């Protein structure tokens, strides 16, 4: 059986086609929310919460570069407080976003569903595009 990528047989795709399939992958734009140094989290947004987070889920997994963490979702997450806070997430966000941005204004990030209750968090390029890796022909 051929491996699939987004429901398409990856073995039959050329590298450019694989990249194109990845670009169509579901993506939500979230933003950092800082309440001071050491108190940084994610503001997910009410629309994203309705679309991607079932109410029965109390914990999600986040992939932050090479680190994978589990974060609890507070009860108010579905009721007007769509925020995720965790000390490990805070450290990662501050190292990625506020190292070069001392004013601590919200920074957009891409949050890509990567499995059941699992998401990959990525910084956004200046052009507003997610950093995507192109699979080599041998990986397809």
Tab-separated table of N, CA, C and O in Angstrom, residues 2 7 11-12 23-24 28 40 47 53-54 60 62 66 76 79 88 95-96 102 107 112 122 139:
chain	number	residue	atom	x	y	z
A	2	UNK	N	0.543	2.209	-0.772
A	2	UNK	CA	1.296	3.453	-0.822
A	2	UNK	C	0.945	4.341	0.361
A	2	UNK	O	-0.207	4.402	0.760
A	7	UNK	N	-4.661	12.387	1.867
A	7	UNK	CA	-5.586	11.592	1.080
A	7	UNK	C	-5.103	11.326	-0.342
A	7	UNK	O	-5.801	10.752	-1.136
A	11	UNK	N	3.412	8.429	-3.158
A	11	UNK	CA	4.386	7.799	-4.051
A	11	UNK	C	4.219	8.271	-5.488
A	11	UNK	O	5.147	8.177	-6.277
A	12	UNK	N	3.085	8.809	-5.843
A	12	UNK	CA	2.836	9.248	-7.205
A	12	UNK	C	3.028	10.753	-7.394
A	12	UNK	O	2.770	11.268	-8.459
A	23	UNK	N	0.535	22.740	1.455
A	23	UNK	CA	0.044	24.102	1.564
A	23	UNK	C	-1.451	24.142	1.803
A	23	UNK	O	-1.965	25.071	2.395
A	24	UNK	N	-2.176	23.115	1.362
A	24	UNK	CA	-3.623	23.081	1.523
A	24	UNK	C	-4.026	22.513	2.876
A	24	UNK	O	-5.198	22.444	3.183
A	28	UNK	N	-4.532	27.323	11.291
A	28	UNK	CA	-5.170	28.441	11.977
A	28	UNK	C	-4.086	29.413	12.408
A	28	UNK	O	-2.972	29.025	12.693
A	40	UNK	N	3.453	34.435	29.242
A	40	UNK	CA	3.064	34.476	27.833
A	40	UNK	C	2.331	33.195	27.468
A	40	UNK	O	2.745	32.102	27.844
A	47	UNK	N	-13.428	31.545	17.038
A	47	UNK	CA	-13.747	30.782	15.823
A	47	UNK	C	-12.901	29.521	15.734
A	47	UNK	O	-13.408	28.447	15.408
A	53	UNK	N	-11.574	22.494	18.492
A	53	UNK	CA	-11.445	22.006	19.866
A	53	UNK	C	-12.785	21.535	20.415
A	53	UNK	O	-13.584	22.350	20.890
A	54	UNK	N	-13.047	20.223	20.386
A	54	UNK	CA	-14.285	19.699	20.974
A	54	UNK	C	-14.321	19.982	22.484
A	54	UNK	O	-13.286	19.945	23.153
A	60	UNK	N	-4.467	19.040	25.174
A	60	UNK	CA	-4.005	18.923	23.787
A	60	UNK	C	-2.492	18.739	23.794
A	60	UNK	O	-1.815	19.040	24.787
A	62	UNK	N	1.024	19.861	21.894
A	62	UNK	CA	1.613	20.881	21.035
A	62	UNK	C	3.021	20.461	20.664
A	62	UNK	O	3.803	20.053	21.531
A	66	UNK	N	11.325	20.703	18.172
A	66	UNK	CA	11.626	19.308	18.510
A	66	UNK	C	10.957	18.851	19.806
A	66	UNK	O	11.036	17.696	20.176
A	76	UNK	N	-12.814	27.921	30.964
A	76	UNK	CA	-13.230	29.117	30.245
A	76	UNK	C	-12.768	29.161	28.803
A	76	UNK	O	-13.140	30.074	28.055
A	79	UNK	N	-15.640	29.393	26.655
A	79	UNK	CA	-16.607	30.414	27.067
A	79	UNK	C	-15.978	31.807	27.121
A	79	UNK	O	-16.038	32.490	28.144
A	88	UNK	N	6.135	25.678	29.834
A	88	UNK	CA	7.015	25.272	28.716
A	88	UNK	C	6.648	26.012	27.444
A	88	UNK	O	7.517	26.441	26.693
A	95	UNK	N	11.230	32.705	23.715
A	95	UNK	CA	12.501	32.551	22.990
A	95	UNK	C	12.321	32.754	21.489
A	95	UNK	O	13.208	33.268	20.817
A	96	UNK	N	11.177	32.385	20.955
A	96	UNK	CA	10.938	32.491	19.514
A	96	UNK	C	10.436	33.868	19.082
A	96	UNK	O	10.733	34.311	17.982
A	102	UNK	N	11.045	43.402	21.756
A	102	UNK	CA	10.929	43.704	23.182
A	102	UNK	C	9.629	44.407	23.591
A	102	UNK	O	9.298	44.445	24.762
A	107	UNK	N	2.131	38.486	18.543
A	107	UNK	CA	2.823	37.968	17.364
A	107	UNK	C	1.979	36.836	16.789
A	107	UNK	O	1.583	35.924	17.525
A	112	UNK	N	-1.108	24.245	13.330
A	112	UNK	CA	-1.543	23.294	12.316
A	112	UNK	C	-1.976	21.988	12.977
A	112	UNK	O	-1.187	21.366	13.693
A	122	UNK	N	4.094	26.943	14.677
A	122	UNK	CA	5.195	27.451	13.862
A	122	UNK	C	5.162	28.965	13.831
A	122	UNK	O	4.095	29.572	13.821
A	139	UNK	N	11.497	10.362	-0.176
A	139	UNK	CA	10.566	10.277	0.941
A	139	UNK	C	9.130	10.128	0.460
A	139	UNK	O	8.243	9.765	1.201
